[in-house]
PDB file of C-alpha atoms in Angstrom:
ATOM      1  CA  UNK A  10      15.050 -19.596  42.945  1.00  0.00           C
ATOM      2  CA  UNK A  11      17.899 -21.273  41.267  1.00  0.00           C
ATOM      3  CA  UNK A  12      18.023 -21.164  37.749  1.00  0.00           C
ATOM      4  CA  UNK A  13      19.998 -23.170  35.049  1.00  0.00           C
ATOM      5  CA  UNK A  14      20.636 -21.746  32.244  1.00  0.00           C
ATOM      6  CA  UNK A  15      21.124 -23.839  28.616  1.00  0.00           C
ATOM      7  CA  UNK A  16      22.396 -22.644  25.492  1.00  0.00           C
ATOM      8  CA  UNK A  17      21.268 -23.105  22.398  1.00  0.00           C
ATOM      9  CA  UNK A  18      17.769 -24.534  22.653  1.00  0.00           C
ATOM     10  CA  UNK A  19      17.591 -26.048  19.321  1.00  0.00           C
ATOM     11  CA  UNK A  20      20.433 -26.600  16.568  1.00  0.00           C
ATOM     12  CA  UNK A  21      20.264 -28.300  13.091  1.00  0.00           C
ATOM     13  CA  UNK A  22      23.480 -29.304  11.793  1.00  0.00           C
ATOM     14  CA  UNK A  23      24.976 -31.184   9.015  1.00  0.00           C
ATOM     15  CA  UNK A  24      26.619 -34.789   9.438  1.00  0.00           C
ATOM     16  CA  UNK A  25      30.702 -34.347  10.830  1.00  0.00           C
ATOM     17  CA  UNK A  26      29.989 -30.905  12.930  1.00  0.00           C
ATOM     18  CA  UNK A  27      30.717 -30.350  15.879  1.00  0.00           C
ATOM     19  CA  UNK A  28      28.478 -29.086  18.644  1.00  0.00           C
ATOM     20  CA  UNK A  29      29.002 -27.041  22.054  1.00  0.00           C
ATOM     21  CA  UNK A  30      26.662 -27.122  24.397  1.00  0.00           C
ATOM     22  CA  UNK A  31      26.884 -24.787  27.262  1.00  0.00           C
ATOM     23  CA  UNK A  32      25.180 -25.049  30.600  1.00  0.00           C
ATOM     24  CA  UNK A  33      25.091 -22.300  33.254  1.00  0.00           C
ATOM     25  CA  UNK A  34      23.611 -21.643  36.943  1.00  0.00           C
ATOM     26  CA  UNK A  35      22.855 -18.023  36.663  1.00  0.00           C
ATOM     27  CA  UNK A  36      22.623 -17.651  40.145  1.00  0.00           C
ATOM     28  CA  UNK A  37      24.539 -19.990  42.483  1.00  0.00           C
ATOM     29  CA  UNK A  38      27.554 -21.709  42.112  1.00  0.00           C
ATOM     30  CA  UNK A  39      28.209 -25.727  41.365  1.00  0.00           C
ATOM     31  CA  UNK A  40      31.219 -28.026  41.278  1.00  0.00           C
ATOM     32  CA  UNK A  41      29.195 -30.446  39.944  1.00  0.00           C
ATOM     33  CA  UNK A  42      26.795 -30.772  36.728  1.00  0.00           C
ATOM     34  CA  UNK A  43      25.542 -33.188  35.185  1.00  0.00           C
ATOM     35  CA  UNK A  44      24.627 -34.112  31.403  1.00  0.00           C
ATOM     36  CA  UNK A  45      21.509 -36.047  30.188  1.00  0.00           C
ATOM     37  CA  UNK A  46      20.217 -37.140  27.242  1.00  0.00           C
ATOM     38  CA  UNK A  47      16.614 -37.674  26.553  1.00  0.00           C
ATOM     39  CA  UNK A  48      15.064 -39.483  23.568  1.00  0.00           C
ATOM     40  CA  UNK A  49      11.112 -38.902  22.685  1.00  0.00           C
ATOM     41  CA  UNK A  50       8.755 -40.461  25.149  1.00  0.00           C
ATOM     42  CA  UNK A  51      11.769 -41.692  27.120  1.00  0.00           C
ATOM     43  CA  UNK A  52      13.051 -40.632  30.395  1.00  0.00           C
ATOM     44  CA  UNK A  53      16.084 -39.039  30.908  1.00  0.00           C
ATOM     45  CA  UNK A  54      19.600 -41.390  30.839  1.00  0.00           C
ATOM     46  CA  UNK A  55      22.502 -39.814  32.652  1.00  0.00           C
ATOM     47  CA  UNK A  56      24.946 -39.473  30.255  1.00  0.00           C
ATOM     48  CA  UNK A  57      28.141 -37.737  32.832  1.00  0.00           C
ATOM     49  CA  UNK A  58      29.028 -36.030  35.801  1.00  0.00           C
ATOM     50  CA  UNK A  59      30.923 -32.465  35.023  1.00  0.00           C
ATOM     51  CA  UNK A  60      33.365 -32.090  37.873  1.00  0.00           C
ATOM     52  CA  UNK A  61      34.284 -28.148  38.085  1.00  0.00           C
ATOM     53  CA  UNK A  62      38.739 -28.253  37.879  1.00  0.00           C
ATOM     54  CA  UNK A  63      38.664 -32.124  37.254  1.00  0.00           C
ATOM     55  CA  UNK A  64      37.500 -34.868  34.517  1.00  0.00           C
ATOM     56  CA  UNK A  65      34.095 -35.621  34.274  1.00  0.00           C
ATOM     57  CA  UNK A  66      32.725 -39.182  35.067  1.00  0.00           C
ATOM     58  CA  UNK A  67      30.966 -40.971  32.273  1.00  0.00           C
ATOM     59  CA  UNK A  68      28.380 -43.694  32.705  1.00  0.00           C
ATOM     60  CA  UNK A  69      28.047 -46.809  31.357  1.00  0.00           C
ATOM     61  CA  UNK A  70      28.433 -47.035  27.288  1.00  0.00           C
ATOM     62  CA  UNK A  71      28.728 -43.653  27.073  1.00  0.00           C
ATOM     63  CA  UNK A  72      31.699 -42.564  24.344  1.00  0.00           C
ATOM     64  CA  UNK A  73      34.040 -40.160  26.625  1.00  0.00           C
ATOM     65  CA  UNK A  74      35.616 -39.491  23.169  1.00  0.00           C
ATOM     66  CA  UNK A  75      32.749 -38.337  21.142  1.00  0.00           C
ATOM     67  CA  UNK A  76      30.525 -36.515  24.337  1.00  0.00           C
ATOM     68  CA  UNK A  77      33.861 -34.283  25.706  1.00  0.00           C
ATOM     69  CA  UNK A  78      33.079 -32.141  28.930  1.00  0.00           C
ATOM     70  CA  UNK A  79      34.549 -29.107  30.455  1.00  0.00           C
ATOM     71  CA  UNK A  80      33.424 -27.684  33.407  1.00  0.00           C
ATOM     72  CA  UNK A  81      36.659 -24.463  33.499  1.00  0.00           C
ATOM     73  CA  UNK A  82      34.258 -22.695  36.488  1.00  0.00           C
ATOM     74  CA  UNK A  83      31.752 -22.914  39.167  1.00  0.00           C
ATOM     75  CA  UNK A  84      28.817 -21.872  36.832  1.00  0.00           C
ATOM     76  CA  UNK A  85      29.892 -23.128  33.568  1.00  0.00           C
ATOM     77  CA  UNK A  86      29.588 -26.631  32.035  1.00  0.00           C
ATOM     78  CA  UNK A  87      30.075 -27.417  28.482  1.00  0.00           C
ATOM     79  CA  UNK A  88      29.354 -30.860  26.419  1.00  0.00           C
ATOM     80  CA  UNK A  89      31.064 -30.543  23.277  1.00  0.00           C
ATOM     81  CA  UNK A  90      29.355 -33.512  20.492  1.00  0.00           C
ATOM     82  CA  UNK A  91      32.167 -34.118  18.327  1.00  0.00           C
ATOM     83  CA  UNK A  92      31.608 -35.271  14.469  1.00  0.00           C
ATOM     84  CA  UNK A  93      27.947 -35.857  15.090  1.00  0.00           C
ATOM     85  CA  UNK A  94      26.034 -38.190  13.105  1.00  0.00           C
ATOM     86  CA  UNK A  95      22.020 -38.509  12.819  1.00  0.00           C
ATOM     87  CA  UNK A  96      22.351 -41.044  15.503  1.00  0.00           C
ATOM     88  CA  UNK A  97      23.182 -38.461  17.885  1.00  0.00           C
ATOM     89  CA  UNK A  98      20.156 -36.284  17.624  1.00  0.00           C
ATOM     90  CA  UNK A  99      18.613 -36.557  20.795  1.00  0.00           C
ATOM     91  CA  UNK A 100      17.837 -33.856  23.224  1.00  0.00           C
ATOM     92  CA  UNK A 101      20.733 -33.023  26.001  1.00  0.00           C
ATOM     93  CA  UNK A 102      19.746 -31.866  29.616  1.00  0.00           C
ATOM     94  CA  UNK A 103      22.057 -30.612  31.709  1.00  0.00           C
ATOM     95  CA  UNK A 104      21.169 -30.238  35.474  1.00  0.00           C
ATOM     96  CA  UNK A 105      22.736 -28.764  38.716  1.00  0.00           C
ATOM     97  CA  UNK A 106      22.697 -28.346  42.416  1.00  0.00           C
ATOM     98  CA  UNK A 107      24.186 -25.131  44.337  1.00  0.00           C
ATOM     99  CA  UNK A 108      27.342 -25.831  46.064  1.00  0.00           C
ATOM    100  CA  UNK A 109      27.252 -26.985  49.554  1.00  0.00           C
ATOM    101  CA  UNK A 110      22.855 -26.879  49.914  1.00  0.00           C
ATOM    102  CA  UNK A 111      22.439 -31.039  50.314  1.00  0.00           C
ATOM    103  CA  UNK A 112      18.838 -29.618  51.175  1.00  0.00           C
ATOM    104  CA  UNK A 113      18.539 -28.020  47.357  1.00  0.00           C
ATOM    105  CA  UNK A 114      17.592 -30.358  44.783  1.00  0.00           C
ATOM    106  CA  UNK A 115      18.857 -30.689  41.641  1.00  0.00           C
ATOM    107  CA  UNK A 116      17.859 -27.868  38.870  1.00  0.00           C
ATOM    108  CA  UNK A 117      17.340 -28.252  35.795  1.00  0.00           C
ATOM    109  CA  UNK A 118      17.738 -26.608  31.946  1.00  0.00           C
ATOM    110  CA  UNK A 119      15.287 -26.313  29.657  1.00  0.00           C
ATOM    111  CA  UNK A 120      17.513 -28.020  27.272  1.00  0.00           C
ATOM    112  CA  UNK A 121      19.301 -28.549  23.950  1.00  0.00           C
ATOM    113  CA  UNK A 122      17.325 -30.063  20.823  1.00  0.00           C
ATOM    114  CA  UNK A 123      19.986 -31.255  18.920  1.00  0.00           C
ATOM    115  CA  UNK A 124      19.023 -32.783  15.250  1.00  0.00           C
ATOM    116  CA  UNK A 125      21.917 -33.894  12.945  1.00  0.00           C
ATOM    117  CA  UNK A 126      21.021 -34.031   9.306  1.00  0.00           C
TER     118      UNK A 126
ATOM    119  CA  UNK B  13      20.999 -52.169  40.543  1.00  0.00           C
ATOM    120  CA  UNK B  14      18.702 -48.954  41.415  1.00  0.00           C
ATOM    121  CA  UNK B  15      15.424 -48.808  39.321  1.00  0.00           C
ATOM    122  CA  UNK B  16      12.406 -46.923  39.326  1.00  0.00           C
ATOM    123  CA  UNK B  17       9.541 -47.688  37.444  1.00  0.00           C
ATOM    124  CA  UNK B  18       6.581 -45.575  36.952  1.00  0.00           C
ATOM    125  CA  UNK B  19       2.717 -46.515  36.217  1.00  0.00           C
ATOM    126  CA  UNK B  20       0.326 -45.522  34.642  1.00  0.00           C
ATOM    127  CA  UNK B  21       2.185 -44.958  31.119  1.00  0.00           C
ATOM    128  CA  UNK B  22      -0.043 -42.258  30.052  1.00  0.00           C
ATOM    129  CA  UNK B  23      -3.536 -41.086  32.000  1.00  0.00           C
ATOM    130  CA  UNK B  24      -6.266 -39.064  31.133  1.00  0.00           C
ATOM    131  CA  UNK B  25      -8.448 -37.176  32.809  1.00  0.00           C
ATOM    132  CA  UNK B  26     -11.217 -35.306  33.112  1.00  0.00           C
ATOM    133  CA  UNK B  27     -11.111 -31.697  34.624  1.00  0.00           C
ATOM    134  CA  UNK B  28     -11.715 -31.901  38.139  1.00  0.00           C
ATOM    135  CA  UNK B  29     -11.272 -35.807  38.341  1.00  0.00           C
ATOM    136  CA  UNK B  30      -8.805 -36.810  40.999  1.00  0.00           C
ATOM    137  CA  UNK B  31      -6.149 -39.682  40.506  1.00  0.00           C
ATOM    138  CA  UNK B  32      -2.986 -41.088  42.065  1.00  0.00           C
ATOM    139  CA  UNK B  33       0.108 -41.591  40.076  1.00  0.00           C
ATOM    140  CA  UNK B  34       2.167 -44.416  41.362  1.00  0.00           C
ATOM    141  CA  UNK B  35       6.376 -44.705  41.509  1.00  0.00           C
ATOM    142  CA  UNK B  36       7.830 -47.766  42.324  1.00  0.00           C
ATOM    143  CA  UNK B  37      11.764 -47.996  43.886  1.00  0.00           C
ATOM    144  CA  UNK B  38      14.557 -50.546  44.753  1.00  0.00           C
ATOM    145  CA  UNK B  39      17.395 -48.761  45.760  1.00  0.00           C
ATOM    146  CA  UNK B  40      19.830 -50.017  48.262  1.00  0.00           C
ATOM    147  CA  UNK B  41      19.651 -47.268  50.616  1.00  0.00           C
ATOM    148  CA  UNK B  42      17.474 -44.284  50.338  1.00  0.00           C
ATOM    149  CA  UNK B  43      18.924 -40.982  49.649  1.00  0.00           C
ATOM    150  CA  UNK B  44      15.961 -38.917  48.511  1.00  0.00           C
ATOM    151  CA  UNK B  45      13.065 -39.523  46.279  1.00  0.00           C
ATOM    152  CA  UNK B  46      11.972 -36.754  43.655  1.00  0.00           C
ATOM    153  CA  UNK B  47       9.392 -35.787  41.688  1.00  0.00           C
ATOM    154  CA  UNK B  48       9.363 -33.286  38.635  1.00  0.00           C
ATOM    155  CA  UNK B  49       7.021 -31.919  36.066  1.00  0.00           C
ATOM    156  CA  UNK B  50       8.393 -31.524  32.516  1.00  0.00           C
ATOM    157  CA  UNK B  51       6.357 -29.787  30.188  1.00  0.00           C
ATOM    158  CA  UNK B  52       7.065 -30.667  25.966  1.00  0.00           C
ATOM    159  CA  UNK B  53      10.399 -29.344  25.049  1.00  0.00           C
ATOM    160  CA  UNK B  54      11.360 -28.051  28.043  1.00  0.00           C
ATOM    161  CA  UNK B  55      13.906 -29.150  31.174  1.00  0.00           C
ATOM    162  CA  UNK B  56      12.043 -30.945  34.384  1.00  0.00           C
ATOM    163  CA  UNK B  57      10.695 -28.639  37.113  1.00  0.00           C
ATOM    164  CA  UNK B  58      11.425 -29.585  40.660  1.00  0.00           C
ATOM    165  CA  UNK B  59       8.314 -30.297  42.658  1.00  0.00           C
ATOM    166  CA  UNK B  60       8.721 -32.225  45.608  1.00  0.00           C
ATOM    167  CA  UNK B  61      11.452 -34.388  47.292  1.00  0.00           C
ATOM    168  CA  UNK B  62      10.886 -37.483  50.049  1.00  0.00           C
ATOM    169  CA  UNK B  63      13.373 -38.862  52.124  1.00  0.00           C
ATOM    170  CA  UNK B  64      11.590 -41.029  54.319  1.00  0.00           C
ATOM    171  CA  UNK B  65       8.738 -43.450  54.778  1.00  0.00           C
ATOM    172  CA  UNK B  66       5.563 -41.753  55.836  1.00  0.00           C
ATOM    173  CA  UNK B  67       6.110 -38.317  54.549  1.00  0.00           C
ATOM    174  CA  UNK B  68       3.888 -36.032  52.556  1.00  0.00           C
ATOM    175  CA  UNK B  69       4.710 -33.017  50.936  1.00  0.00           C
ATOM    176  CA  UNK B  70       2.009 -30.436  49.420  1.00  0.00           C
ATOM    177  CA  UNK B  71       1.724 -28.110  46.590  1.00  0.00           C
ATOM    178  CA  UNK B  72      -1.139 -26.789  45.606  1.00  0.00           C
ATOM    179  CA  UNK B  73      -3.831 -29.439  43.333  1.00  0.00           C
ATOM    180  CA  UNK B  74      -0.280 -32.142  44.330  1.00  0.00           C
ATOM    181  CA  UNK B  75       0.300 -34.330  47.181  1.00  0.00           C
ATOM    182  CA  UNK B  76       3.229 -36.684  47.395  1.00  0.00           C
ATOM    183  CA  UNK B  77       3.427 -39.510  49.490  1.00  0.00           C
ATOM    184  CA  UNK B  78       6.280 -42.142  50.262  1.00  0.00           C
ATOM    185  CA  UNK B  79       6.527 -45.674  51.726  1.00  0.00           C
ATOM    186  CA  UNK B  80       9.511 -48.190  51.939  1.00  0.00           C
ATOM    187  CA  UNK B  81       8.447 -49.186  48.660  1.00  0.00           C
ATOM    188  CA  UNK B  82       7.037 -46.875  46.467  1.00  0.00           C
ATOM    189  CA  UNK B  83       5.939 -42.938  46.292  1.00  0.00           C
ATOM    190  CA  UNK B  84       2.554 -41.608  45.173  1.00  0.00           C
ATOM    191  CA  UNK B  85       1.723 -38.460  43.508  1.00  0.00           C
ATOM    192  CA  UNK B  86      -2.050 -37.610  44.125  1.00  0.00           C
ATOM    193  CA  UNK B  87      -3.913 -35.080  42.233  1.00  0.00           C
ATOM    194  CA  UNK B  88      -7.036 -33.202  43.270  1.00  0.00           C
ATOM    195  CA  UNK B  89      -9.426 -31.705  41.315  1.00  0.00           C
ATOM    196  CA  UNK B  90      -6.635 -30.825  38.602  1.00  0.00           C
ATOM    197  CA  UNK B  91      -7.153 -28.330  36.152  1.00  0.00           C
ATOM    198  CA  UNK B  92      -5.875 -28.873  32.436  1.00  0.00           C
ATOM    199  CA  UNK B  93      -2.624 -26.779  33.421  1.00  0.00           C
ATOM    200  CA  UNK B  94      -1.750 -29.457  35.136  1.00  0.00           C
ATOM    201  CA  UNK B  95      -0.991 -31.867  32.366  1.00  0.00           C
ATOM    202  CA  UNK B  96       2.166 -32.828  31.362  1.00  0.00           C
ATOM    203  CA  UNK B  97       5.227 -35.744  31.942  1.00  0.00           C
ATOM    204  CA  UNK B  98       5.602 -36.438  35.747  1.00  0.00           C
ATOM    205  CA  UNK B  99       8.833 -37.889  36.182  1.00  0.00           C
ATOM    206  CA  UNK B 100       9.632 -39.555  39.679  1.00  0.00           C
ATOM    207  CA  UNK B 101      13.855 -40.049  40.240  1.00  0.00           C
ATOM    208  CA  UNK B 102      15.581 -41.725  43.305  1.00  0.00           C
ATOM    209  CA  UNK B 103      19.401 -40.500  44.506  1.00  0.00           C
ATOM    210  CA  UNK B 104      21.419 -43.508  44.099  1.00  0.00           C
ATOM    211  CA  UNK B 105      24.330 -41.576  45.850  1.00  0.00           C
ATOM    212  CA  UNK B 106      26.553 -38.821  44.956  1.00  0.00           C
ATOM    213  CA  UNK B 107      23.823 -36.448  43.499  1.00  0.00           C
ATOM    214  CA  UNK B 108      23.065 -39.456  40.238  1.00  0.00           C
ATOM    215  CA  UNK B 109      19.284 -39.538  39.652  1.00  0.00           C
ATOM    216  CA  UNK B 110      17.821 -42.095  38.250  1.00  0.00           C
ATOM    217  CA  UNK B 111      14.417 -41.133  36.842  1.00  0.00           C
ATOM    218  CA  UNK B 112      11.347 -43.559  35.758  1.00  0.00           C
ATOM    219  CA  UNK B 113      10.032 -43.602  32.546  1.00  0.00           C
ATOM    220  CA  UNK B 114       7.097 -40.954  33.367  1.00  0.00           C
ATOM    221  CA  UNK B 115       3.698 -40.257  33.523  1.00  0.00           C
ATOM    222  CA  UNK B 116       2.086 -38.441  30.300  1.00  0.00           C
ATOM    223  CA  UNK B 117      -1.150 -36.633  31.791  1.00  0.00           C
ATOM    224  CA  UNK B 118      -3.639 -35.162  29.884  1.00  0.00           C
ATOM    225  CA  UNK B 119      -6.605 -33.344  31.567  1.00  0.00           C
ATOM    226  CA  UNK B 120      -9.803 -32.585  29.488  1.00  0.00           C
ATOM    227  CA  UNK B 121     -11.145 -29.203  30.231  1.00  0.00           C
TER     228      UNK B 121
END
């Protein structure tokens, strides 16, 4: 079945870093991802769409400065939290559906605890 | 504005005990209803997707069911395997989910 690869599961960083996360489908292709975050006991708030060859789409409140997206190919997305604070530890789902399969739903990562000291 | 909301909060359960969990909708136009299992610390599995009122998908100890209104997730005889968050999520249109809050279940061996 379709698999969606996320990269790294957990990372512990200082206040100011920045962080990359990457998101792959291992074995199908998408032109579109998308980004979540999820905080504990909470569901999960789309954050962006990741358009493959185009700018992603931000929701609502979400800072298109500080969450930056690239999605270069048709199995690679990557959110890129830029001078994170503690207020941005959270954990970050990404999600996908193969390219051109309306009947697929979406897949999901197993993804990205990020804690910001 | 799309929302789902999800009920109960949190259920437990005794091994073998049966139970409904309960999803309710308002979209303005249905594009597909879906429910997924997420386990602690992980991404949410894909278990079964609705599109229209009346149908019932199967999958194993799971049954989900849909009306105009709302979607149900029945469980029989469930095992403690089974627990975990079951998130329900509704298409609002180009491939955006929006997902309920969850339910946390807990089954006692």
């Amino acid at each position: 079945g379709a698999v969606v690869s996320q990269h790294p599961s957990r990372v512990i960083c200082k206040s100011g870093t920045s962080v990359k996360i990457e998101c792959r489908s291992l074995d199908f292709q998408a032109t579109t991802m998308f980004w979540y975050r999820q905080f504990p006991k909470k569901s999960l708030m789309l954050m962006a769409t990741s358009n493959e060859g185009s700018k992603a789409t931000y929701e609502q409140g979400v800072e298109k400065d500080k969450f930056l997206i690239n999605h270069a190919s048709l199995t690679l997305s990557t959110l890129t939290v830029t001078s994170a604070h503690p207020e941005d530890s959270s954990f970050y789902i990404c999600s996908a559906r193969e390219l051109g399969r309306r009947d697929q739903p979406q897949h999901f990562g197993d993804g990205t605890r990020l804690s910001i000291l | 504005e799309d929302q789902v909301t999800q009920s109960p909060e949190a259920l437990r359960l005794q091994e073998g005990e049966s139970s409904s969990l309960n999803c309710s909708y308002t979209v303005s136009g249905l594009r597909g209803l879906f429910w997924y299992r997420q386990d602690p610390g992980k991404g949410p599995e894909f278990l079964f997707t609705l599109y229209s009122a009346g149908e019932e998908k199967e999958k194993e100890r799971l049954k989900a069911t849909l009306t105009k209104k709302e979607s149900f997730l029945h469980i029989t005889a469930p095992k403690p395997e089974d627990s975990a968050t079951y998130l329900c999520a509704v298409d609002q249109g180009a491939q955006k989910l929006v997902f309920g809050q969850g339910t946390r279940l807990t089954i006692n061996p």
